[in-house]
mmCIF file with all atom_site columns, C-alpha atoms in Angstrom:
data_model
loop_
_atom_site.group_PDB
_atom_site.id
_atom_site.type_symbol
_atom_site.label_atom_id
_atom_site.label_alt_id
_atom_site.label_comp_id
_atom_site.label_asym_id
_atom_site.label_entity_id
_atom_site.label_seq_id
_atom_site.pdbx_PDB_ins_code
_atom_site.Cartn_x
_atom_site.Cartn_y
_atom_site.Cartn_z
_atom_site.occupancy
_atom_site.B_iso_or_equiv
_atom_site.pdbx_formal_charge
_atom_site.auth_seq_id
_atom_site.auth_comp_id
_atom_site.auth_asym_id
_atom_site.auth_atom_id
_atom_site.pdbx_PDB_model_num
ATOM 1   C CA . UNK G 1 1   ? 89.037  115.411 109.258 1.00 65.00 ? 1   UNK G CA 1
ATOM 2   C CA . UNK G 1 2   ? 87.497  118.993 109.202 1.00 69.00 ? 2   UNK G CA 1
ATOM 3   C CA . UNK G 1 3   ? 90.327  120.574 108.143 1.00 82.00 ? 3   UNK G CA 1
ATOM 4   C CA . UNK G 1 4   ? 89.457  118.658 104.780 1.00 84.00 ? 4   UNK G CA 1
ATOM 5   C CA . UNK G 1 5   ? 85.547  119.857 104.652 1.00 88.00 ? 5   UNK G CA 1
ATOM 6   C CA . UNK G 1 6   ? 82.625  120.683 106.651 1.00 89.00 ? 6   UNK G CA 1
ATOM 7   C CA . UNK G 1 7   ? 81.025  117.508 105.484 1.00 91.00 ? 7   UNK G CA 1
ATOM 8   C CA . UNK G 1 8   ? 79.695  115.475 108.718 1.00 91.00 ? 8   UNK G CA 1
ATOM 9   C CA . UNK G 1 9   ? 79.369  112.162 106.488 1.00 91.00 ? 9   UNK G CA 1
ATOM 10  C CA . UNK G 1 10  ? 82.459  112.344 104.962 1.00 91.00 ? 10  UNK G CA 1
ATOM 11  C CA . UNK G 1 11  ? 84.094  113.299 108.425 1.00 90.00 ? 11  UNK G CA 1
ATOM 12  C CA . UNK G 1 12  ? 82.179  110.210 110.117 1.00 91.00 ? 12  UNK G CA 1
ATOM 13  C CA . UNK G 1 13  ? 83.587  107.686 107.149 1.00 89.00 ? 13  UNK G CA 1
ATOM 14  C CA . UNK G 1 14  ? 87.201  109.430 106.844 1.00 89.00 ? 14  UNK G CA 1
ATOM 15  C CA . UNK G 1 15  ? 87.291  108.251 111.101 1.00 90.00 ? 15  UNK G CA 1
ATOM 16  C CA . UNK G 1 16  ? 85.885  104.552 110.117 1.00 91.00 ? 16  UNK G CA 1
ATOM 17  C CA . UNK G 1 17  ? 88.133  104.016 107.685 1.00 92.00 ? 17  UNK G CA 1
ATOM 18  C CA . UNK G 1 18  ? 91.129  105.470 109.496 1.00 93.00 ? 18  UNK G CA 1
ATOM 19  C CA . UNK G 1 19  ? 89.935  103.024 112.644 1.00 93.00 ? 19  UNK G CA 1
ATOM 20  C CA . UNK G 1 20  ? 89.771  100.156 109.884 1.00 93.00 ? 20  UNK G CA 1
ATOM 21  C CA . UNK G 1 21  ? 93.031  101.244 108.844 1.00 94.00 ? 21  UNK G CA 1
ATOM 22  C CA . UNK G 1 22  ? 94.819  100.399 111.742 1.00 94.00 ? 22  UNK G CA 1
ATOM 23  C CA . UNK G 1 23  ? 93.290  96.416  111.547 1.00 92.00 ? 23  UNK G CA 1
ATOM 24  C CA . UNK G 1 24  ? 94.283  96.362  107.697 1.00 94.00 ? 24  UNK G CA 1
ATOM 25  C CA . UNK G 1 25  ? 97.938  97.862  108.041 1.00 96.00 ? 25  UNK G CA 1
ATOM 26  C CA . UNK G 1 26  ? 98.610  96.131  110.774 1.00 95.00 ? 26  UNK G CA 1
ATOM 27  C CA . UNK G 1 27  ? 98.032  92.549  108.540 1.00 94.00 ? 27  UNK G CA 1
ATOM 28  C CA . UNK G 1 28  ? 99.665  93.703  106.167 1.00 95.00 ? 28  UNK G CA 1
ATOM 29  C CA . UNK G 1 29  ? 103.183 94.870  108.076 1.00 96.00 ? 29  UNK G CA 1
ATOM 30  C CA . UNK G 1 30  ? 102.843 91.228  109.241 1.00 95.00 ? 30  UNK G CA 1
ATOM 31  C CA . UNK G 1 31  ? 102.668 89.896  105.330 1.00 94.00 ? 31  UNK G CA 1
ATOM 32  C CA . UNK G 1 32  ? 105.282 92.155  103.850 1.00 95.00 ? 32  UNK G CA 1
ATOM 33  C CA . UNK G 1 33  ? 108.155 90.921  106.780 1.00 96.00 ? 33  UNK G CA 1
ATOM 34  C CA . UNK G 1 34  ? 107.277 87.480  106.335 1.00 96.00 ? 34  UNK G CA 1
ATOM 35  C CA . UNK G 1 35  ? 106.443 87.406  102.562 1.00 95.00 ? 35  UNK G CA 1
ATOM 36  C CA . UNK G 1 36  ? 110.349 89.584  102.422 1.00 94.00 ? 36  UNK G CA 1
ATOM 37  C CA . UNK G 1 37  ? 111.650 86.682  104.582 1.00 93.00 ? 37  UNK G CA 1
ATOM 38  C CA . UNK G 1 38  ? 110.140 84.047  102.082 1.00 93.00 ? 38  UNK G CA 1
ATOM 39  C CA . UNK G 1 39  ? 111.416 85.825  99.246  1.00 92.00 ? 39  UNK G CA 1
ATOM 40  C CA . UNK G 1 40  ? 115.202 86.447  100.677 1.00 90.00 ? 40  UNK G CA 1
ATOM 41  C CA . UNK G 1 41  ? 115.286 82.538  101.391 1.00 89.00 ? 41  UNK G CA 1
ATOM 42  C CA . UNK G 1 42  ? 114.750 82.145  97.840  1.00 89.00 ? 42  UNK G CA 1
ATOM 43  C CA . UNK G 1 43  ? 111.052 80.886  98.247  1.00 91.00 ? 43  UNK G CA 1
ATOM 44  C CA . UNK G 1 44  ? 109.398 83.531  95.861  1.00 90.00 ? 44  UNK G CA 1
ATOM 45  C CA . UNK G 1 45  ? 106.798 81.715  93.925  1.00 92.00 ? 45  UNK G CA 1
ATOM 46  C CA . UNK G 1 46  ? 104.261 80.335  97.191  1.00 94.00 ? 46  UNK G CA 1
ATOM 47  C CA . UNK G 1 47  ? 103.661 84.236  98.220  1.00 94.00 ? 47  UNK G CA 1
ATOM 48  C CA . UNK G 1 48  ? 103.175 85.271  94.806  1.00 94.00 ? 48  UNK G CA 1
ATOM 49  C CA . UNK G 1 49  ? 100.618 82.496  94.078  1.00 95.00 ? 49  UNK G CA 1
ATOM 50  C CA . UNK G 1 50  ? 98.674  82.327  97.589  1.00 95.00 ? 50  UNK G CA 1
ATOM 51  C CA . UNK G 1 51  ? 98.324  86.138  96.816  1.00 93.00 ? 51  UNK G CA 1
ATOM 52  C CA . UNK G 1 52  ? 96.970  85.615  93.693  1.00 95.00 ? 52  UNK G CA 1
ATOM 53  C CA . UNK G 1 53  ? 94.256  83.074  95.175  1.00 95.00 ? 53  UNK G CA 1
ATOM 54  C CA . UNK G 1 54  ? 93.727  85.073  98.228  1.00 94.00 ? 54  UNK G CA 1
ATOM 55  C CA . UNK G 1 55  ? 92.749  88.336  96.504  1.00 93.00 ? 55  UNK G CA 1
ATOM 56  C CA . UNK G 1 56  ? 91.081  86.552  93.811  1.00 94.00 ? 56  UNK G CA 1
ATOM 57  C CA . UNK G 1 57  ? 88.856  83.852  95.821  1.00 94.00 ? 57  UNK G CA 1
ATOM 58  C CA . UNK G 1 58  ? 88.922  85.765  98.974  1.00 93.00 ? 58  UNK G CA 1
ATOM 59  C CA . UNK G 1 59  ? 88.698  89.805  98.796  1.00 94.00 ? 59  UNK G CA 1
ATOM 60  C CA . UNK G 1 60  ? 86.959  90.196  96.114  1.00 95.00 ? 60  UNK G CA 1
ATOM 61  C CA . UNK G 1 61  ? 83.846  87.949  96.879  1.00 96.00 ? 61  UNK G CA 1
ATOM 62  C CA . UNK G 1 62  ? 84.274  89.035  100.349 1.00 96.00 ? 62  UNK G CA 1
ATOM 63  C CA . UNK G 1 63  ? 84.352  92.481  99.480  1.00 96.00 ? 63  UNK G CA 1
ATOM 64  C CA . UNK G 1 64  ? 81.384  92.310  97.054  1.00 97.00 ? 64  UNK G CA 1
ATOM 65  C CA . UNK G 1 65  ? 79.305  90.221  100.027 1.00 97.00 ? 65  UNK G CA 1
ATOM 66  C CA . UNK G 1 66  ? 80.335  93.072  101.995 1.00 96.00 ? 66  UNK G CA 1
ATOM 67  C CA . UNK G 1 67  ? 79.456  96.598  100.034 1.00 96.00 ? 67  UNK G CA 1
ATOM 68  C CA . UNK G 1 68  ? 76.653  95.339  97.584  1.00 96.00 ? 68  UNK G CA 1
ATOM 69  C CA . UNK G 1 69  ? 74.509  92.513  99.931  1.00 97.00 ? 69  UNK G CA 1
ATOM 70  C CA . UNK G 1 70  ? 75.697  93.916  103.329 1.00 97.00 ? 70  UNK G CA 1
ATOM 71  C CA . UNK G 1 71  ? 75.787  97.950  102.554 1.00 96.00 ? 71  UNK G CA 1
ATOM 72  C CA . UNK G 1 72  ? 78.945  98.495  104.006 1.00 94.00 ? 72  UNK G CA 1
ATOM 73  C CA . UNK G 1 73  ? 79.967  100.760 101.875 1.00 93.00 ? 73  UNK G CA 1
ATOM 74  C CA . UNK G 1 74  ? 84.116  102.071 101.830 1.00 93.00 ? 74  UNK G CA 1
ATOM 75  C CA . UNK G 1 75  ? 84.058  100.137 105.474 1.00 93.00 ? 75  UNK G CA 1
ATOM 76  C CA . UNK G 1 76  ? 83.537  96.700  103.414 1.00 95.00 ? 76  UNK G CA 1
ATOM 77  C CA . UNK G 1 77  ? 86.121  97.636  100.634 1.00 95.00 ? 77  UNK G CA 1
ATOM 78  C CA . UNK G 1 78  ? 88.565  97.976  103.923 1.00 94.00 ? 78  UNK G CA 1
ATOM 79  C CA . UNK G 1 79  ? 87.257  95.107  106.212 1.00 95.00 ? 79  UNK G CA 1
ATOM 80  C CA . UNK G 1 80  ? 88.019  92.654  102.955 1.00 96.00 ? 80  UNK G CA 1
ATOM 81  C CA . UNK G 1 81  ? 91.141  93.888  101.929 1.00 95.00 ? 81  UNK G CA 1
ATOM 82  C CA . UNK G 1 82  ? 91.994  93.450  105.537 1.00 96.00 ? 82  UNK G CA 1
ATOM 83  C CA . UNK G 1 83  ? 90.728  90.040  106.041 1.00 96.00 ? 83  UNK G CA 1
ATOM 84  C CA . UNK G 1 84  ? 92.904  89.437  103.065 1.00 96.00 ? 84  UNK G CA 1
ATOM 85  C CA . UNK G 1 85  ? 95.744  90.597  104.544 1.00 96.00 ? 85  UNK G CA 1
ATOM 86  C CA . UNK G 1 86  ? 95.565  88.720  107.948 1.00 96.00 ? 86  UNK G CA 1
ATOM 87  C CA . UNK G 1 87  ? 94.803  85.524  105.854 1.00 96.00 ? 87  UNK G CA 1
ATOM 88  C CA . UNK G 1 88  ? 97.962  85.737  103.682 1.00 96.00 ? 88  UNK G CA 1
ATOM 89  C CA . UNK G 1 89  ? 99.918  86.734  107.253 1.00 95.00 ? 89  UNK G CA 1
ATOM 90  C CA . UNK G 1 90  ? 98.755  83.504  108.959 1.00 96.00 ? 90  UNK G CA 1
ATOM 91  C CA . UNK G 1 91  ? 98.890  81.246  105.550 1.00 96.00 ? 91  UNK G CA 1
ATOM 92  C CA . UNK G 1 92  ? 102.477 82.555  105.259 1.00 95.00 ? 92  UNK G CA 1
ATOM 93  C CA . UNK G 1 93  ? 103.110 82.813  109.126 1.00 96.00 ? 93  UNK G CA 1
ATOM 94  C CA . UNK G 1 94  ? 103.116 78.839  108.778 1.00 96.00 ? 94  UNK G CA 1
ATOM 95  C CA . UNK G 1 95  ? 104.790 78.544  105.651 1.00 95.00 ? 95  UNK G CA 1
ATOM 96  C CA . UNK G 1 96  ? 107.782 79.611  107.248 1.00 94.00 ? 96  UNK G CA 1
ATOM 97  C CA . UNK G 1 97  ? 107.221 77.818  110.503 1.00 94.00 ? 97  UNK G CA 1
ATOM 98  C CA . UNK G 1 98  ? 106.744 74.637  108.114 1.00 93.00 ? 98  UNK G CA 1
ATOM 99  C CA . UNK G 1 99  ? 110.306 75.364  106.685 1.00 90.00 ? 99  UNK G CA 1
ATOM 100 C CA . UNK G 1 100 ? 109.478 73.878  103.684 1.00 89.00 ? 100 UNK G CA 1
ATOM 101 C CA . UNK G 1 101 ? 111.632 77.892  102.342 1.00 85.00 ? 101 UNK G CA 1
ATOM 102 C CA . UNK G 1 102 ? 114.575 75.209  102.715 1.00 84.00 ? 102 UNK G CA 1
ATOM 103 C CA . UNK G 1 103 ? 114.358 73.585  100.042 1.00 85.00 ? 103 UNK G CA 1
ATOM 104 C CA . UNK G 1 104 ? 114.343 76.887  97.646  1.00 75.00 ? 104 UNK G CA 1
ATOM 105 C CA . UNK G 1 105 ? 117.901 77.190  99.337  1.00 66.00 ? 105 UNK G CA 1
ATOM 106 C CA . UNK G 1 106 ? 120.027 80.448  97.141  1.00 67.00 ? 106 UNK G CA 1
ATOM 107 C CA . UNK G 1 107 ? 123.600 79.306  98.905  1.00 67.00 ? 107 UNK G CA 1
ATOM 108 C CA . UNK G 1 108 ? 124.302 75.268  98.632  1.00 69.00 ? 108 UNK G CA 1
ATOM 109 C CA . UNK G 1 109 ? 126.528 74.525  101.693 1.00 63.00 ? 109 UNK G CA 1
ATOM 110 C CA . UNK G 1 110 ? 129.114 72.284  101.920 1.00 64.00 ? 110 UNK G CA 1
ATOM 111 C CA . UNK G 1 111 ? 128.813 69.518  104.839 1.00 63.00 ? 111 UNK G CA 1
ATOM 112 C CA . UNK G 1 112 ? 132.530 70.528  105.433 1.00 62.00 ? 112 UNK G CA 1
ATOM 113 C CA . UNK G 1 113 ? 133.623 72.418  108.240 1.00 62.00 ? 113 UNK G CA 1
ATOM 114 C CA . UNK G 1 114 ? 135.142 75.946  107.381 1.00 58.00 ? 114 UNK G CA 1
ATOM 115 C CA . UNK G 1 115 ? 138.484 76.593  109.520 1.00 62.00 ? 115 UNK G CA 1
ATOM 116 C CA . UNK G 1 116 ? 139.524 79.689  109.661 1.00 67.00 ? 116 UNK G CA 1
ATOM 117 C CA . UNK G 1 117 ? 142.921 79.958  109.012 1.00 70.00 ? 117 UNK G CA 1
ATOM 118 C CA . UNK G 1 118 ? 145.119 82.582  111.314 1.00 73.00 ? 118 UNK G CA 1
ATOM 119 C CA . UNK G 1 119 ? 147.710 84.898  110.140 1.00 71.00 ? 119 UNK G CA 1
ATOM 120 C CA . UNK G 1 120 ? 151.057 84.591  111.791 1.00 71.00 ? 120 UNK G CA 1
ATOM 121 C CA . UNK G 1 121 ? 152.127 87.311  114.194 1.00 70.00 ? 121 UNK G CA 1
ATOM 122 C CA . UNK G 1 122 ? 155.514 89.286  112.258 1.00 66.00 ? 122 UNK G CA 1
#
């Protein structure tokens, strides 16, 4: 951080919030495969509306709890974005265990078999 300034305070938060960033980033690599996985099974609405709720009910009371009551500062602004993250992750993590993506199916299969047919040799 000091090849950015001289600053000790803004050298001491720039390392908090790069240690924070590793909790936060990690949640949310977890939400954007599972939230992709949702989305490519053609369940695209449930992510888009837990996210909604989750920022909205969650990160920014949270956050507000956390840098106006608490004095945390940029450290709150990360630790609730991150606790919104790993909520999503686990809320989604068993949306998809649930299976209920099935039913938002993009390809309707047929209950018949598929043969393959085979080309005669010349």
């Amino acid at each position: 951080m000091s090849i950015f300034t001289d600053n000790p305070e803004i050298i001491k938060l720039g390392a908090q919030v790069i240690l924070l960033s590793l909790l936060l980033e990690t949640g949310r690599t977890c939400n954007i495969v599972i939230i992709g996985s949702l989305r490519a099974a053609g369940d695209a609405k449930f992510p888009v509306y837990m996210g909604l709720i989750s920022m909205v009910c969650m990160s920014l009371p949270l956050g507000y709890l956390l840098i106006f009551q608490l004095h945390l500062g940029l450290a709150g602004v990360w630790l609730a974005i991150a606790a919104d993250e790993w909520t999503r992750a686990v809320i989604m993590y068993f949306r998809w265990k649930s299976r209920a993506w099935e039913k938002h199916e993009l390809v309707e299969h047929d209950d018949e078999e598929v043969v393959p047919q085979t080309v005669p040799a010349v």
